[in-house]
Every structure is written in C-alpha cells, then in structure tokens.
Coordinates of C-alpha atoms in Angstrom, one line a residue:
X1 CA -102.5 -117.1 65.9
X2 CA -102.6 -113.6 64.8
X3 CA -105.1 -111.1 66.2
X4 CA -106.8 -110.7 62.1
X5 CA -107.3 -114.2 62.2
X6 CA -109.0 -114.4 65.9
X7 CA -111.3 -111.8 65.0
X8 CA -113.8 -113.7 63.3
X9 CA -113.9 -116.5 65.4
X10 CA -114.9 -114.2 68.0
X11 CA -117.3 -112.4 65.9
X12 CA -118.7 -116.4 65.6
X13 CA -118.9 -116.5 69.3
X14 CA -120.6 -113.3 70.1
X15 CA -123.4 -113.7 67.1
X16 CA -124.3 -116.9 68.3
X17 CA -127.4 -115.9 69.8
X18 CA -128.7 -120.0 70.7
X19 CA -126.0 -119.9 73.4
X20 CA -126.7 -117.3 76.8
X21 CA -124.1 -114.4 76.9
X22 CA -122.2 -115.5 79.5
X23 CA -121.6 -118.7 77.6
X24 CA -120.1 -116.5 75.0
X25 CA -118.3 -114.4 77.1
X26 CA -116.5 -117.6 78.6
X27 CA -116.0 -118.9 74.8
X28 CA -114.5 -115.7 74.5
X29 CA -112.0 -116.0 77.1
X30 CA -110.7 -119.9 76.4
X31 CA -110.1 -118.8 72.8
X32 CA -108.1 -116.0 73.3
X33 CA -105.9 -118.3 76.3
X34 CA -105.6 -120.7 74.2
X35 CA -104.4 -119.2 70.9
X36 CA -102.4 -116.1 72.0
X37 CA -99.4 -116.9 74.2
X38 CA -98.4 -114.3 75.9
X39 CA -102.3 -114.7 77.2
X40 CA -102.3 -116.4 80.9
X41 CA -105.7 -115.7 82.2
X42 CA -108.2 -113.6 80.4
X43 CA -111.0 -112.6 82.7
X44 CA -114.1 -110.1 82.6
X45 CA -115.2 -107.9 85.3
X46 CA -118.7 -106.3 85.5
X47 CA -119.8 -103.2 87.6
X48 CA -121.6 -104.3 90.5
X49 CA -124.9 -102.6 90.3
X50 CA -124.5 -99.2 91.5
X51 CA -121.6 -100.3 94.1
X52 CA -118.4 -98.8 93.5
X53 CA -116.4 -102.5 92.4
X54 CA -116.2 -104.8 89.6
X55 CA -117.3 -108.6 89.9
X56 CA -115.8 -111.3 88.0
X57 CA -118.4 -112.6 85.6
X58 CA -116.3 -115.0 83.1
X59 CA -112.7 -116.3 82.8
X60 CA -110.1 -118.5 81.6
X61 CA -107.0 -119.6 83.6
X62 CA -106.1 -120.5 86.9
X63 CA -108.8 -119.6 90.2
X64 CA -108.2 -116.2 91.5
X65 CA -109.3 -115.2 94.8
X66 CA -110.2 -111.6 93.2
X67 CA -113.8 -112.4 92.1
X68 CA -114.7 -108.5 94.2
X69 CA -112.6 -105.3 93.1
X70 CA -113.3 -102.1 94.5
X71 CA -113.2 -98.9 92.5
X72 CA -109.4 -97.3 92.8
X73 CA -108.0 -101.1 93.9
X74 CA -105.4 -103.1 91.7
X75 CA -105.2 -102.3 87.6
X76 CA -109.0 -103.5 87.2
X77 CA -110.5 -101.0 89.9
X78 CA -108.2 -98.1 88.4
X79 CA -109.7 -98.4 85.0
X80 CA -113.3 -98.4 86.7
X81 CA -112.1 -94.8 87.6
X82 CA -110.5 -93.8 84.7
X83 CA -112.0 -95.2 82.1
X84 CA -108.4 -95.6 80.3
X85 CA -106.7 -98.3 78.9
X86 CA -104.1 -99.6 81.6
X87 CA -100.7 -101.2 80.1
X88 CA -98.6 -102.9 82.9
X89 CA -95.0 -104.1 81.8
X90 CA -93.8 -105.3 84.9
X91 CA -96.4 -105.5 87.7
X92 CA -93.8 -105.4 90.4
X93 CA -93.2 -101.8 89.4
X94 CA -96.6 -101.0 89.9
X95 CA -97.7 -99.9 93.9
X96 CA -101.6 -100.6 93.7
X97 CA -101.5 -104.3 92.0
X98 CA -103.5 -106.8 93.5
X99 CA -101.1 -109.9 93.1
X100 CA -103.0 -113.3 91.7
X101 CA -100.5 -115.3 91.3
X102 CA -96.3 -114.9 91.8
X103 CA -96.0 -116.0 87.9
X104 CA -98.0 -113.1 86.5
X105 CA -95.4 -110.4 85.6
X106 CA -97.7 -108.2 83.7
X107 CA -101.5 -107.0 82.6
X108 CA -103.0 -105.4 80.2
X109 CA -106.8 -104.4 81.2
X110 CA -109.1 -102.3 78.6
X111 CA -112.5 -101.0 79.6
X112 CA -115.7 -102.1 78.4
X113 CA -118.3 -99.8 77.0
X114 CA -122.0 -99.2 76.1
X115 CA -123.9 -96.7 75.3
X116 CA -120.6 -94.5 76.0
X117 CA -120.7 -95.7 79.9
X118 CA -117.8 -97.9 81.6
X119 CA -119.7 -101.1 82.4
X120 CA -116.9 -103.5 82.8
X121 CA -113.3 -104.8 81.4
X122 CA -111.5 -107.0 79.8
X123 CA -108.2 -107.9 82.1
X124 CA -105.5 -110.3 81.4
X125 CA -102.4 -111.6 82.8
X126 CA -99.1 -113.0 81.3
X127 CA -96.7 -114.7 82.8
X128 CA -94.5 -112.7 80.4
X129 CA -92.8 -109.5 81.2
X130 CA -93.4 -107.0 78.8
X131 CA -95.2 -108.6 76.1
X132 CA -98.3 -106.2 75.5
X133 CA -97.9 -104.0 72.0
X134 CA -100.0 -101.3 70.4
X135 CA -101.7 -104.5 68.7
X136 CA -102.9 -106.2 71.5
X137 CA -104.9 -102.6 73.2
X138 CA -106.6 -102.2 69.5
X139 CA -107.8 -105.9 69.0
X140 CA -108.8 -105.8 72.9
X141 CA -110.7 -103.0 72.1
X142 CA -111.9 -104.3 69.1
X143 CA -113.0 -107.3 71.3
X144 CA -114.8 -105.0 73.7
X145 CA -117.2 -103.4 71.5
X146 CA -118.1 -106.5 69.9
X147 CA -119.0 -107.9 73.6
X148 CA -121.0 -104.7 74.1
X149 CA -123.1 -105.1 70.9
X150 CA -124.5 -108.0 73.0
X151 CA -124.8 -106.4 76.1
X152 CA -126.9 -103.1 75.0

C-alpha cells in the first residue's frame, strides 16, 4: 500500500478520540506492519520524564528486550540527542546499534515533536537491507506530527 493511501487511515486512527491514545498509537503501529513491507517492527519510544532515556510505549512486531534506551545508546538514544532523522542501511555497519534481533538489517528512526521539543520517536526495523527512501522519512514525519497533535 502506498504511503498517500496510508495516510488517511492513520489520520482515522489518531482522530478517533472514543479510543485512549495509546490505543491509537498501537493502531498506528499494526497498520503500518501490516501494509508496508519493508516494515518489520514499528515501535514508539517516549522520553522518560526528565531521565535521560526513552521507554517503549507502543509497538508492533516481535518482543524486544529494549523497552529502556538511554540517551546516546543504539539509533533510538542518538536521535534523543540529536534531534535528527537517523537512516540506517545496513545496521552491521553501524558501531552503536543495539541489536534486537539477527534478522533486522536496517532502521529508520524519526523524532517526535511538540511544541518544538523532542519528546519521543518513531523507530522501525526491516529485515531488509537498504530499503528506506526519501519517501519513507517524509510520511514518517508526516506520521509524527499527526501523533503529536494528540499528545499536546
């Protein structure tokens, strides 16, 4: 399914306000596993408070032991630093990934805003090498600031 298509069903999700947010947020996450390919595990991480590391509030795809990221650790904790897309072709190549799983070969992870501060991310995983385009950073940025209109 193309991302044009997608993007009202996740507008759907987010504006329906009878269902809690993190409801939404997981609704979020099985449709975009389920209906782009290249998508393995699509996850959301949260800043914890005022600690310096991300928790794992939502997600679709197999367990991960990586529910606690610490600023500066792994893709996810460098994007809580530099508030920057990070684009991941082969994660092999890369000297701070946290490993999930040995069939992930890359990620794509996109920070979350409101209110112009980093609160959080969208990360996923494919079992792909090399599969993340131009495309997939704008809808997953497109994705985030719908997520943050119902967050603010």
């Amino acid at each position: 399914m193309t991302f044009e298509a997608l993007k009202p069903q996740v507008s759907d999700i987010l504006n329906n306000n009878a269902i809690e947010a993190d409801e939404r947020l997981q609704k979020v996450c099985d449709l975009l596993k389920e209906n782009i390919a290249h998508y393995n595990w699509v996850g959301f991480y949260f800043r914890n408070g005022d600690k310096p590391e991300l928790l794992l509030r939502k997600f679709a795809g197999k367990q991960t032991d990586h529910t606690v990221i610490p600023f500066g650790r792994g893709i996810c904790g460098q994007v809580a630093l530099s508030n920057q897309n990070f684009v991941v072709p082969d994660v092999a190549a890369q000297d701070n990934y946290i490993a999930c799983s040995i069939d992930v070969k890359s990620e794509i992870v996109v920070p979350l805003f409101v209110n112009g501060e980093n609160i959080g991310q969208i990360d996923i995983d494919s079992n792909t090498p090399d599969p993340f385009t131009k495309e997939d950073e704008r809808f997953l940025e497109w994705v985030n600031k719908e997520v943050a209109l119902i967050l603010e």
